[in-house]
CSV table of C-alpha atoms and ligand atoms in Angstrom, one decimal:
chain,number,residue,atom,x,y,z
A,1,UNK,CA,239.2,154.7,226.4
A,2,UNK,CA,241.8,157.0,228.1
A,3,UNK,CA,242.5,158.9,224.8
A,4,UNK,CA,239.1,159.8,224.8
A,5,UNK,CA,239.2,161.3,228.3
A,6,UNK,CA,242.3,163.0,227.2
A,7,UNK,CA,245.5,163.2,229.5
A,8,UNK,CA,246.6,166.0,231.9
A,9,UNK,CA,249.1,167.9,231.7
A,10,UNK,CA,250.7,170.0,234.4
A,11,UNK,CA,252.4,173.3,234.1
A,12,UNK,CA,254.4,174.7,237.3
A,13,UNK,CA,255.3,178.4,236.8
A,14,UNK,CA,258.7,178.9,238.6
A,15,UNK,CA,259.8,181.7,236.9
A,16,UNK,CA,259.1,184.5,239.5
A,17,UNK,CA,261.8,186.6,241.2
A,18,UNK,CA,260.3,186.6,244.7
A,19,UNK,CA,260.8,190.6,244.9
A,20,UNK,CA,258.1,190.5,247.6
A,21,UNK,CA,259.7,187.6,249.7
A,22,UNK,CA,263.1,189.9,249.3
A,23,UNK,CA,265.7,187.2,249.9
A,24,UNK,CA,269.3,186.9,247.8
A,25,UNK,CA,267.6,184.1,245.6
A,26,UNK,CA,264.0,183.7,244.1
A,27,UNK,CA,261.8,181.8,247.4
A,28,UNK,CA,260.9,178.7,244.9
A,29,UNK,CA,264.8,177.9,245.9
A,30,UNK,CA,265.0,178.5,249.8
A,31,UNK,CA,265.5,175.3,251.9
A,32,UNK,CA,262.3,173.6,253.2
A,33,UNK,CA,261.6,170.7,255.1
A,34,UNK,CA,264.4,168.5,253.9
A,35,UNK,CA,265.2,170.3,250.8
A,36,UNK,CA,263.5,173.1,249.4
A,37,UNK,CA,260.0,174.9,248.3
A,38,UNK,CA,260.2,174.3,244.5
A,39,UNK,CA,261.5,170.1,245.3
A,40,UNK,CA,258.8,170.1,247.8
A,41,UNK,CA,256.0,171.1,245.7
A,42,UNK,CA,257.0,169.0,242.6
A,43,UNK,CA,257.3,165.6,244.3
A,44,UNK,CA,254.3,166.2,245.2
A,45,UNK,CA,252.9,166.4,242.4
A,46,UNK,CA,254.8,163.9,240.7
A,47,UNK,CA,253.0,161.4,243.2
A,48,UNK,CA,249.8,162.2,241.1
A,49,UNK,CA,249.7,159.4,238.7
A,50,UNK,CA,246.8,160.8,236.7
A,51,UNK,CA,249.8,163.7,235.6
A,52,UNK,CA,251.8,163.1,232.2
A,53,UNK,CA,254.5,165.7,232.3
A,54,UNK,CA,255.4,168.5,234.9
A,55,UNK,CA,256.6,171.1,232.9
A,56,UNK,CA,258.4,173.5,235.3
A,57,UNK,CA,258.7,177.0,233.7
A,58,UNK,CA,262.2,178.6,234.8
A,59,UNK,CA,263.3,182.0,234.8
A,60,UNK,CA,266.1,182.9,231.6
A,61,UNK,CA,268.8,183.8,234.4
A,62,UNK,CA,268.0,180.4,236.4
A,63,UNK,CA,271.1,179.5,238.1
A,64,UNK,CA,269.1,176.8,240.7
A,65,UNK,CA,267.8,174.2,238.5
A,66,UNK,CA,270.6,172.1,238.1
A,67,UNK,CA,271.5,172.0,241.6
A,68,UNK,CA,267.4,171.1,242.0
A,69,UNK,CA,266.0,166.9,242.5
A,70,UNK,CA,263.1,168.1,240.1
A,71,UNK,CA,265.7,168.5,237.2
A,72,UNK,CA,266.8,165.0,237.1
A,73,UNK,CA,263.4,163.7,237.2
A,74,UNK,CA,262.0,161.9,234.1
A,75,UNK,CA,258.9,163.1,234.2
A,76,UNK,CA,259.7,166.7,234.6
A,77,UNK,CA,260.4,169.0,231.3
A,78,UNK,CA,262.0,172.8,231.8
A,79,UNK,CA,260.7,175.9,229.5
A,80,UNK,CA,261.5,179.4,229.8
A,81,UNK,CA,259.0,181.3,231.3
A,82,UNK,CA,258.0,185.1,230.4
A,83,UNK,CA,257.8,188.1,232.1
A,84,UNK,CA,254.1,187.8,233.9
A,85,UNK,CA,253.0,184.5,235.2
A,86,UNK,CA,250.5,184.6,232.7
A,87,UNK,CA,253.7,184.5,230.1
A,88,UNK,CA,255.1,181.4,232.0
A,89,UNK,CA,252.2,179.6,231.4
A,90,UNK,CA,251.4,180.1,227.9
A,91,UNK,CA,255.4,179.3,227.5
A,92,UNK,CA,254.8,176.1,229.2
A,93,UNK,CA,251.6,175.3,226.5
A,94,UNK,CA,253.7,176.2,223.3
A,95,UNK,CA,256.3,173.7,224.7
A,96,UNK,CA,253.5,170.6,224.5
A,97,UNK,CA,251.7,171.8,221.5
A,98,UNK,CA,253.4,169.1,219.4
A,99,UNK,CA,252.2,166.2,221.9
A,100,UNK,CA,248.9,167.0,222.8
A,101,UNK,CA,245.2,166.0,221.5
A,102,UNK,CA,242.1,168.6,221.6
A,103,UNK,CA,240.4,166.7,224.7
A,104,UNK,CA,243.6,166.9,226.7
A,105,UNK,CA,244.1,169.0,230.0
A,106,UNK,CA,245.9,171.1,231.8
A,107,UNK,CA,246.7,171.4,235.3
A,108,UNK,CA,248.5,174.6,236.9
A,109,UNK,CA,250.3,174.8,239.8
A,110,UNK,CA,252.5,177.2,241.6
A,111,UNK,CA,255.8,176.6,242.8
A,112,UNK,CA,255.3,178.8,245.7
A,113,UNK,CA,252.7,176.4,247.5
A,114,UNK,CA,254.4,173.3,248.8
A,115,UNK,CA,251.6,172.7,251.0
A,116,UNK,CA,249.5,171.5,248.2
A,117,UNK,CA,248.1,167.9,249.3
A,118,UNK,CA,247.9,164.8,246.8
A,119,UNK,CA,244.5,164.7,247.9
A,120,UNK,CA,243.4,167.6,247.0
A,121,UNK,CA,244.7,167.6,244.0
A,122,UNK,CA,243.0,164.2,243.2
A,123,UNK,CA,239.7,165.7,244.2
A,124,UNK,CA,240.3,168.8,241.8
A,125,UNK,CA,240.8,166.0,238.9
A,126,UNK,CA,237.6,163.9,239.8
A,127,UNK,CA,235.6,167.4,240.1
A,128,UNK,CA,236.3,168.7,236.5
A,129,UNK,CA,236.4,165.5,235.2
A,130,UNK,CA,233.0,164.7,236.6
A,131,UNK,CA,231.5,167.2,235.7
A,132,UNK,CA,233.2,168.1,232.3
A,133,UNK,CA,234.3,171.8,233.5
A,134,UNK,CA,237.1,174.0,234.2
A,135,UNK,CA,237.9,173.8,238.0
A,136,UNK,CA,240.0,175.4,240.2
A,137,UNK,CA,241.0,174.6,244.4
A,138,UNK,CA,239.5,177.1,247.0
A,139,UNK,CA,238.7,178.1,250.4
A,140,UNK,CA,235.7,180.0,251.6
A,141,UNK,CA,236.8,183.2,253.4
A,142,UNK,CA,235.7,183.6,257.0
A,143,UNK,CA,236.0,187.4,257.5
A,144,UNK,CA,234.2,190.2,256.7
A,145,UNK,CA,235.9,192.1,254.0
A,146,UNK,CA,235.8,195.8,253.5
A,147,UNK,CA,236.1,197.5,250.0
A,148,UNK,CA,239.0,200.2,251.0
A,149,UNK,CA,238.8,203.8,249.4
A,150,UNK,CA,241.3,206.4,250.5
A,151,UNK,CA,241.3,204.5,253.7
A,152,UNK,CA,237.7,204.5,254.5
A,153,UNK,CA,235.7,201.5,254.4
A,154,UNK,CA,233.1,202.3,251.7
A,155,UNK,CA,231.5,199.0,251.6
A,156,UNK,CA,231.0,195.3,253.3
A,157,UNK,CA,231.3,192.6,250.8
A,158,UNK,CA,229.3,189.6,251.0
A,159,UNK,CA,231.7,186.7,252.6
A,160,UNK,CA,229.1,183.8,252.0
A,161,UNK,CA,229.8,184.8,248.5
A,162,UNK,CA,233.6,184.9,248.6
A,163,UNK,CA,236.1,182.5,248.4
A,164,UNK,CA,240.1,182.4,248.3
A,165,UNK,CA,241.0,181.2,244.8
A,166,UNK,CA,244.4,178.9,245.1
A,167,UNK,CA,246.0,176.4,242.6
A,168,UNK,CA,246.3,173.7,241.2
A,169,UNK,CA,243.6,174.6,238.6
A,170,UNK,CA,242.3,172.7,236.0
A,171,UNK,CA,241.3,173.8,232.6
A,172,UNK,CA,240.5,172.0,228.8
A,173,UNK,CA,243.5,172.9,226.8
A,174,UNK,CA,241.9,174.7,224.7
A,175,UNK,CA,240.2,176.7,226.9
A,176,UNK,CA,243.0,178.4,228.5
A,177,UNK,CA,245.3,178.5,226.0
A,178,UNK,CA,242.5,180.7,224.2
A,179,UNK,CA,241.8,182.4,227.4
A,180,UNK,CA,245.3,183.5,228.5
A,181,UNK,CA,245.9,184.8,224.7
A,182,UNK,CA,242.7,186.4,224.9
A,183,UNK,CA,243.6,188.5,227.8
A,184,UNK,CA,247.5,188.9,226.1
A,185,UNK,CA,246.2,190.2,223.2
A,186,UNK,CA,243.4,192.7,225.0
A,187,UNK,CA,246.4,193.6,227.5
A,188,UNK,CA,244.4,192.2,230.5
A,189,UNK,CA,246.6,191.5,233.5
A,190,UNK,CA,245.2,188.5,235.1
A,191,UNK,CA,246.9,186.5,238.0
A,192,UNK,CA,245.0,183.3,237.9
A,193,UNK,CA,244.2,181.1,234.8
A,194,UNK,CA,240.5,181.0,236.1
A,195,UNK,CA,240.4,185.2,235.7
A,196,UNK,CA,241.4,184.7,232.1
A,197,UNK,CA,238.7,181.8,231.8
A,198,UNK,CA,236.1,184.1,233.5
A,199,UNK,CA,236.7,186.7,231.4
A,200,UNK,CA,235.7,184.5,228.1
A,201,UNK,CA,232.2,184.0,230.0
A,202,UNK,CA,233.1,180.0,230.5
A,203,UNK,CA,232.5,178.4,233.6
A,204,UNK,CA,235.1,177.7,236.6
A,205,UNK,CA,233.5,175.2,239.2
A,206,UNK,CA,234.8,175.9,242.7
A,207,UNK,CA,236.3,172.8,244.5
A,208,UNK,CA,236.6,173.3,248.6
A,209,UNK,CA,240.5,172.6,249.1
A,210,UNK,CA,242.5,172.9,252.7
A,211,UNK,CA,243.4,176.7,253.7
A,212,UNK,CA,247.2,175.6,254.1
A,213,UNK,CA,247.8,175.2,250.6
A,214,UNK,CA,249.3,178.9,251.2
A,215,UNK,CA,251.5,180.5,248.3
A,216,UNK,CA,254.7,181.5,250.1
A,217,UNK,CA,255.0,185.3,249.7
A,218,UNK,CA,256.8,187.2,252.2
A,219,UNK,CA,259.3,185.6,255.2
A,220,UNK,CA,256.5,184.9,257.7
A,221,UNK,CA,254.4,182.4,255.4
A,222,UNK,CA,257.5,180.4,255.3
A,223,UNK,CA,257.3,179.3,259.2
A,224,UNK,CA,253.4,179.1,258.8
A,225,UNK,CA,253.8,176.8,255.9
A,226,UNK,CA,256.2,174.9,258.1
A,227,UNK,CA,254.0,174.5,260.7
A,228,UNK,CA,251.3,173.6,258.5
A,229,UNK,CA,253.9,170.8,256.9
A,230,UNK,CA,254.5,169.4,260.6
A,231,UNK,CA,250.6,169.6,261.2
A,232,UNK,CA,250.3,167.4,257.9
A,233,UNK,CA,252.5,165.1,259.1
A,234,UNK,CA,251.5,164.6,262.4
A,235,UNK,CA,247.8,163.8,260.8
A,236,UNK,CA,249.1,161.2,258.5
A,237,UNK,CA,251.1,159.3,261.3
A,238,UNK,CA,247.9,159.1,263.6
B,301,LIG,N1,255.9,183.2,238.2
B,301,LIG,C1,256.3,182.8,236.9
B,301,LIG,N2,256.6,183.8,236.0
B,301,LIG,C2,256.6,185.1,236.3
B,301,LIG,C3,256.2,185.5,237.6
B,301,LIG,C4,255.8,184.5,238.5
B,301,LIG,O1,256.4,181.6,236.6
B,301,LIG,N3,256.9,186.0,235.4
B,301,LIG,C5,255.6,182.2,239.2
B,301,LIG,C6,256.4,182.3,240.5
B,301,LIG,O2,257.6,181.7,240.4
B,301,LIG,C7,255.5,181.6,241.5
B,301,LIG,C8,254.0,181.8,240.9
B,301,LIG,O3,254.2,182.2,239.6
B,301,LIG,O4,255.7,180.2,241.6
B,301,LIG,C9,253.3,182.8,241.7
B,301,LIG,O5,253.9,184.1,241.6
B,301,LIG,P1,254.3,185.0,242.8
B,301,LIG,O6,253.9,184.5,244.1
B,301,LIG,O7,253.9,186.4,242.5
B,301,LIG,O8,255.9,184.9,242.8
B,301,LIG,P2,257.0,186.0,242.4
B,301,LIG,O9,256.6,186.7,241.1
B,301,LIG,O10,258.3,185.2,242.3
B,301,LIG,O11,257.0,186.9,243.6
B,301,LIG,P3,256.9,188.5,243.6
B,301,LIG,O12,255.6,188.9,242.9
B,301,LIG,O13,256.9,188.9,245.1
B,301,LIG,O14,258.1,189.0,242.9
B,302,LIG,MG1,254.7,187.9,241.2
């Protein structure tokens, strides 16, 4: 029966620089909590059973991997990643081609949220698998949003329309290894697997996660993302 539903995959892409964050190492690697964001976010997800592999996708000059937990793990496989996220990932699905069926899955994941919560991630699962569909972890956005021209506000978008796309997110296989080589080949820059996805004209069903699954970008998210660890943990102790 479970060959049928097909197993899932998960791809981490770890391979950024952090030029943004501006630190002396890429942010995946700065302490957090008791260790740091990259450890974090991959023993979380190694807590989801429903996952086969995490396949962490590393930058060529790496030199913070081996000192990492995740390394040693034996459910965690390393691949080099490429020059755009996008790259990373479609590195990550050459490196299972050999072991995977045609009804398999793939989860995505960035190393850059260690906020993610096993929960949500199991919701994301039930979602796509429920309903057969490519899904992907949001938040609805509670301001009003202005489309910027030349600094003028030129226009008020819609907020009960708009929602804060975030990862994991959960695709067929085939579907976004088509998708993200679709968008390679046409040269289409695309920062999410589900913009790659939407591009092809298939759907992406929008599951309602918790608005502290923050990707860690510059300095300050680092203390909220702290705060929202301590918040977290306070929660499950009560
Ligand atoms: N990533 C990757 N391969 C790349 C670029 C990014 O695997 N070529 C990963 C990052 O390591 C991160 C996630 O994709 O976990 C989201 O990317 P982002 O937040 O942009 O991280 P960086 O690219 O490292 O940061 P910056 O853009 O500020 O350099
Ligand atoms: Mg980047």
């Amino acid at each position: 029966m479970s060959s049928e539903i097909g197993k899932i995959w998960c791809i981490v892409p770890a391979a950024g620089i952090g030029l943004r964050f501006g630190e002396n190492r890429p942010k995946q690697y700065l302490p957090f909590r008791s260790s740091t964001i990259i450890d974090t976010t991959i023993k979380t997800l190694l807590l989801c059973t429903s996952l086969e592999k995490v396949i962490v996708c590393l930058h060529p000059d790496d030199e913070h991997a081996q000192q990492s937990d995740f390394i040693k793990h034996p459910r965690v496989h390393v691949v080099i990643g490429g020059n755009q996220r996008s790259d990373s990932v479609l590195n990550g699905l050459q490196s299972i081609q050999t072991d995977t069926a045609k009804q398999d899955w793939v989860l995505v994941h960035d190393a850059a949220r260690p906020c993610v919560r096993l929960a949500d991630i199991n919701k994301l699962i039930s979602e796509a698998q429920t309903h057969q569909q490519g899904s992907i972890l949001a938040v609805p956005i509670h301001d009003t949003i202005k489309e910027v021209d030349n600094e003028l506000a030129v226009r008020t978008l819609d907020r009960t329309k708009l929602w804060r796309a975030l990862t994991p997110q959960l695709f067929k296989l085939s579907d976004i290894q088509g998708a993200l080589l679709s968008a390679k080949k046409q040269s289409r820059v695309v920062t999410d697997e589900a913009s790659a996805i939407e591009q092809l004209g298939l759907p992406v069903r929008i599951v309602e996660g918790h608005a502290d699954n923050i990707k860690i970008t510059v300095p300050a998210d680092l203390q909220l993302a702290n705060m929202y660890m301590d918040q977290q943990e306070e929660q499950s102790c009560a």
